[in-house]
Tab-separated table of C-alpha atoms in Angstrom:
chain	number	residue	atom	x	y	z
B	1	ALA	CA	97.132	102.107	99.224
B	2	ASP	CA	100.879	102.518	99.173
B	3	ILE	CA	103.166	105.295	100.422
B	4	LYS	CA	106.749	105.679	99.172
B	5	PHE	CA	109.385	107.957	100.622
B	6	ILE	CA	111.736	108.938	97.807
B	7	ASN	CA	115.279	110.081	98.455
B	8	GLY	CA	118.292	109.936	96.167
B	9	GLU	CA	121.168	111.557	94.326
B	10	ASP	CA	122.213	111.427	90.667
B	11	LYS	CA	125.267	112.513	88.726
B	12	MET	CA	125.497	113.562	85.075
B	13	TYR	CA	128.463	114.781	83.002
B	14	GLU	CA	128.559	116.781	79.780
B	15	LEU	CA	132.050	116.471	78.308
B	16	TYR	CA	133.407	118.875	75.696
B	17	GLN	CA	136.852	119.373	74.195
B	18	ASP	CA	137.689	122.307	76.459
B	19	SER	CA	135.187	122.082	79.319
B	20	THR	CA	133.144	119.823	81.578
B	21	HIS	CA	129.664	120.342	83.025
B	22	LEU	CA	128.767	118.330	86.124
B	23	TYR	CA	125.233	118.109	87.555
B	24	ARG	CA	124.629	116.487	90.966
B	25	PRO	CA	120.954	116.728	91.908
B	26	LYS	CA	119.747	115.519	95.306
B	27	TYR	CA	116.014	114.978	95.614
B	28	ASN	CA	113.365	113.870	98.073
B	29	GLY	CA	109.596	113.515	98.122
B	30	THR	CA	106.652	111.314	98.980
B	31	SER	CA	104.345	109.463	96.594
B	32	PHE	CA	100.907	107.910	97.147
B	33	THR	CA	99.325	105.055	95.202
B	34	PHE	CA	95.706	103.873	95.398
B	35	GLY	CA	94.296	100.834	93.678
B	36	MET	CA	92.210	97.682	93.739
B	37	LEU	CA	92.812	94.024	92.926
B	38	HIS	CA	89.968	91.653	92.070
B	39	ARG	CA	90.113	87.884	91.670
B	40	TYR	CA	87.582	87.252	88.922
B	41	SER	CA	88.029	83.487	88.856
B	42	GLN	CA	90.365	80.795	90.079
B	43	ILE	CA	92.841	81.487	87.278
B	44	PHE	CA	92.282	85.180	86.425
B	45	GLN	CA	92.679	88.403	88.377
B	46	TYR	CA	92.920	92.057	87.358
B	47	GLY	CA	93.797	95.329	89.005
B	48	ILE	CA	93.803	99.100	88.598
B	49	SER	CA	96.012	101.628	90.387
B	50	ILE	CA	96.729	105.344	90.249
B	51	ASP	CA	99.949	107.054	91.294
B	52	LEU	CA	98.808	110.481	92.472
B	53	PRO	CA	100.792	113.585	91.454
B	54	TYR	CA	103.708	114.180	93.783
B	55	SER	CA	106.503	116.717	94.109
B	56	LEU	CA	110.253	116.213	94.316
B	57	ASP	CA	112.293	118.917	96.026
B	58	VAL	CA	115.626	119.137	94.239
B	59	SER	CA	118.972	120.624	95.236
B	60	ASP	CA	121.078	120.555	92.051
B	61	LYS	CA	124.785	121.387	92.389
B	62	TYR	CA	126.223	122.525	89.055
B	63	THR	CA	129.976	122.697	88.404
B	64	TYR	CA	131.551	124.193	85.273
B	65	SER	CA	135.214	123.337	84.648
B	66	ASN	CA	137.165	125.189	81.959
B	67	GLN	CA	140.324	123.296	80.982
B	68	ILE	CA	141.755	126.213	78.988
B	69	ASP	CA	141.107	129.005	81.488
B	70	PRO	CA	140.603	127.608	85.027
B	71	ASP	CA	139.683	131.081	86.292
B	72	GLU	CA	136.442	130.773	84.316
B	73	SER	CA	135.436	127.684	86.300
B	74	PHE	CA	132.682	128.032	88.898
B	75	SER	CA	129.981	126.127	90.761
B	76	ASP	CA	126.465	126.971	91.910
B	77	THR	CA	123.482	125.224	93.494
B	78	TRP	CA	119.981	125.472	92.070
B	79	TYR	CA	116.875	124.796	94.153
B	80	TYR	CA	113.626	123.824	92.462
B	81	THR	CA	110.585	121.563	92.669
B	82	VAL	CA	109.314	119.141	90.037
B	83	LYS	CA	105.725	117.868	90.184
B	84	LYS	CA	105.187	114.519	88.482
B	85	PRO	CA	101.805	113.957	86.771
B	86	VAL	CA	99.250	111.231	87.470
B	87	ASN	CA	100.350	107.722	86.504
B	88	PHE	CA	97.569	105.256	85.596
B	89	HIS	CA	98.100	101.455	85.676
B	90	MET	CA	95.820	98.622	84.615
B	91	GLY	CA	96.676	94.953	84.262
B	92	GLY	CA	95.725	91.340	84.583
B	93	ALA	CA	97.197	87.914	85.216
B	94	LEU	CA	96.421	84.303	84.335
B	95	PHE	CA	97.496	81.607	86.798
B	96	PHE	CA	97.882	78.037	85.595
B	97	LYS	CA	99.450	75.051	87.329
B	98	THR	CA	103.023	75.665	86.164
B	99	ILE	CA	102.754	78.852	84.065
B	100	ASN	CA	101.641	82.398	84.911
B	101	LEU	CA	101.067	85.182	82.359
B	102	PHE	CA	101.010	88.909	83.184
B	103	TYR	CA	100.151	92.107	81.335
B	104	GLU	CA	100.223	95.763	82.443
B	105	PHE	CA	99.180	98.950	80.676
B	106	GLU	CA	100.572	102.282	81.891
B	107	PHE	CA	99.564	105.809	80.842
B	108	VAL	CA	101.177	109.144	81.742
B	109	ASP	CA	100.462	112.588	80.278
B	110	TRP	CA	103.862	114.273	80.547
B	111	THR	CA	102.517	117.647	79.393
B	112	ASN	CA	101.271	117.982	82.989
B	113	LEU	CA	104.809	117.874	84.385
B	114	LYS	CA	105.427	121.086	86.365
B	115	PHE	CA	108.633	122.960	87.259
B	116	SER	CA	108.738	125.660	89.919
B	117	SER	CA	111.450	127.689	91.645
B	118	SER	CA	111.475	130.899	93.647
B	119	SER	CA	115.206	131.472	93.071
B	120	ILE	CA	115.868	130.694	89.383
B	121	TYR	CA	115.226	133.526	86.948
B	122	ASN	CA	115.766	134.196	83.262
B	123	GLY	CA	116.551	137.875	83.492
B	124	ASP	CA	113.682	139.419	85.437
B	125	ILE	CA	111.264	136.618	84.534
B	126	PRO	CA	110.911	133.417	86.606
B	127	ALA	CA	112.551	130.583	84.692
B	128	SER	CA	109.550	128.362	85.453
B	129	ILE	CA	107.437	130.259	82.885
B	130	GLY	CA	109.686	129.359	79.950
B	131	ILE	CA	110.458	125.853	81.198
B	132	ASN	CA	106.781	124.945	81.644
B	133	ASN	CA	105.990	126.342	78.189
B	134	GLU	CA	108.719	124.098	76.722
B	135	ILE	CA	107.302	121.104	78.608
B	136	ARG	CA	103.841	121.645	77.108
B	137	GLU	CA	105.269	122.172	73.614
B	138	ASN	CA	107.820	119.331	73.526
B	139	LEU	CA	106.535	116.552	75.776
B	140	ARG	CA	103.626	114.215	75.081
B	141	SER	CA	101.622	111.482	76.738
B	142	THR	CA	103.025	107.944	76.736
B	143	THR	CA	101.393	104.518	76.773
B	144	SER	CA	103.630	101.623	77.739
B	145	HIS	CA	103.023	97.873	77.704
B	146	HIS	CA	104.566	95.303	80.039
B	147	PHE	CA	104.393	91.537	79.413
B	148	GLY	CA	105.512	88.912	81.918
B	149	PHE	CA	105.883	85.151	82.098
B	150	ALA	CA	106.606	82.843	85.050
B	151	PHE	CA	107.331	79.125	84.999
B	152	HIS	CA	107.239	76.957	88.122
B	153	VAL	CA	109.498	73.930	87.651
B	154	PRO	CA	107.508	70.800	88.616
B	155	LYS	CA	108.711	68.966	91.754
B	156	PHE	CA	111.482	71.530	92.343
B	157	PRO	CA	111.282	74.816	94.346
B	158	ILE	CA	112.490	76.837	91.351
B	159	HIS	CA	110.663	79.668	89.577
B	160	LEU	CA	111.844	81.192	86.286
B	161	TYR	CA	110.745	84.625	85.057
B	162	ALA	CA	110.898	86.605	81.831
B	163	GLY	CA	109.504	89.960	80.783
B	164	TYR	CA	109.341	92.519	78.007
B	165	GLN	CA	108.536	96.234	78.184
B	166	ASN	CA	107.893	98.784	75.468
B	167	LEU	CA	108.837	102.159	76.986
B	168	PRO	CA	107.855	105.188	74.869
B	169	THR	CA	109.712	108.431	75.498
B	170	PRO	CA	107.773	111.618	76.329
B	171	PHE	CA	109.761	113.571	73.719
B	172	GLN	CA	110.056	112.885	69.995
B	173	GLY	CA	112.760	112.854	67.352
B	174	GLN	CA	115.778	111.584	69.315
B	175	TYR	CA	115.042	107.885	69.938
B	176	SER	CA	114.267	105.484	67.103
B	177	ASN	CA	110.469	104.949	67.032
B	178	ASN	CA	110.390	107.300	70.057
B	179	ALA	CA	110.701	104.293	72.355
B	180	ARG	CA	113.076	102.065	74.298
B	181	GLN	CA	112.882	98.304	74.800
B	182	SER	CA	113.491	96.291	77.949
B	183	TYR	CA	114.050	92.553	78.386
B	184	SER	CA	114.330	90.844	81.755
B	185	PHE	CA	115.040	87.349	83.059
B	186	GLY	CA	115.151	86.042	86.601
B	187	PHE	CA	114.871	83.136	88.965
B	188	SER	CA	113.850	82.310	92.512
B	189	PHE	CA	115.045	79.241	94.408
B	190	MET	CA	113.409	78.294	97.700
B	191	VAL	CA	116.251	77.024	99.870
B	192	HIS	CA	114.036	76.630	102.931
B	193	GLN	CA	110.432	77.330	103.813
B	194	ASN	CA	111.380	80.825	105.008
B	195	PHE	CA	114.464	81.537	102.896
B	196	SER	CA	115.008	81.924	99.142
B	197	LEU	CA	117.681	83.070	96.678
B	198	GLN	CA	116.727	85.447	93.865
B	199	GLY	CA	118.545	86.759	90.811
B	200	GLY	CA	117.750	88.811	87.742
B	201	TYR	CA	119.058	90.341	84.530
B	202	ASN	CA	117.668	93.438	82.779
B	203	LYS	CA	118.703	94.879	79.447
B	204	TYR	CA	117.448	98.226	78.126
B	205	SER	CA	118.162	99.019	74.483
B	206	TRP	CA	117.422	101.953	72.181
B	207	GLU	CA	118.771	104.027	69.300
B	208	TYR	CA	119.664	107.604	70.185
B	209	ASN	CA	120.209	109.954	67.240
B	210	GLY	CA	120.771	106.908	65.036
B	211	GLN	CA	123.315	105.237	67.345
B	212	PRO	CA	122.447	101.962	69.145
B	213	GLU	CA	122.865	102.117	72.931
B	214	ASN	CA	122.042	99.785	75.787
B	215	TYR	CA	122.152	99.431	79.543
B	216	GLU	CA	122.443	96.155	81.463
B	217	LYS	CA	121.804	95.366	85.123
B	218	PHE	CA	122.382	92.210	87.161
B	219	THR	CA	120.815	91.660	90.574
B	220	PHE	CA	121.154	88.967	93.207
B	221	GLY	CA	119.622	88.774	96.640
B	222	VAL	CA	118.085	86.750	99.407
B	223	ALA	CA	114.574	86.928	100.833
B	224	LEU	CA	113.231	86.055	104.253
B	225	HIS	CA	109.583	85.067	104.213
B	226	THR	CA	106.938	85.289	106.912
B	227	PHE	CA	107.588	83.249	110.003
B	228	ASN	CA	104.714	81.497	111.749
B	229	PHE	CA	104.896	81.380	115.534
């Protein structure tokens, strides 16, 4: 079992010729994961886990800026809750002397995503009614596949990693093949028995409305391992 306490803040801009829309949602919640891991043989193990549905409480500050008529500019804060659906994982791994292979299958039915708010209305009707109808009509379930590879350099405390992910989108018609791709590479170098250096590179790529886009991320860190007293 695993418990995660989620807390964060995002920022998104919509830029137009004469105006700007800024969204700054802050969110928090708690998620629970249950699963099992079984070592079938000396070289093969498999596991299953389920991320239970959880809710995020969101405080979304919206700012509208009108460059032509500043008097039309305003800001407001929206309060709502988003309930994420069940997330199902299943995978396995093969462990050889210098090479490890990994695979993970992930399934989510995004039509079960729920929006609720006691303060946001569309006229006299709660906005959640229309938003949840749009979720059921426009979103779909997704099945993603994750492949991983690890190589342990003989006689040296160095581990090299590589991975690939196929990440379908829950909505159709905007991304090419309704999916994004992810490639990752990394390393781990054991400096001492209880201390290691780690680094990684991730690249996400997709086509949005016919235009290629990508996102890259570099990471570097250190890890302290268990001390024996």
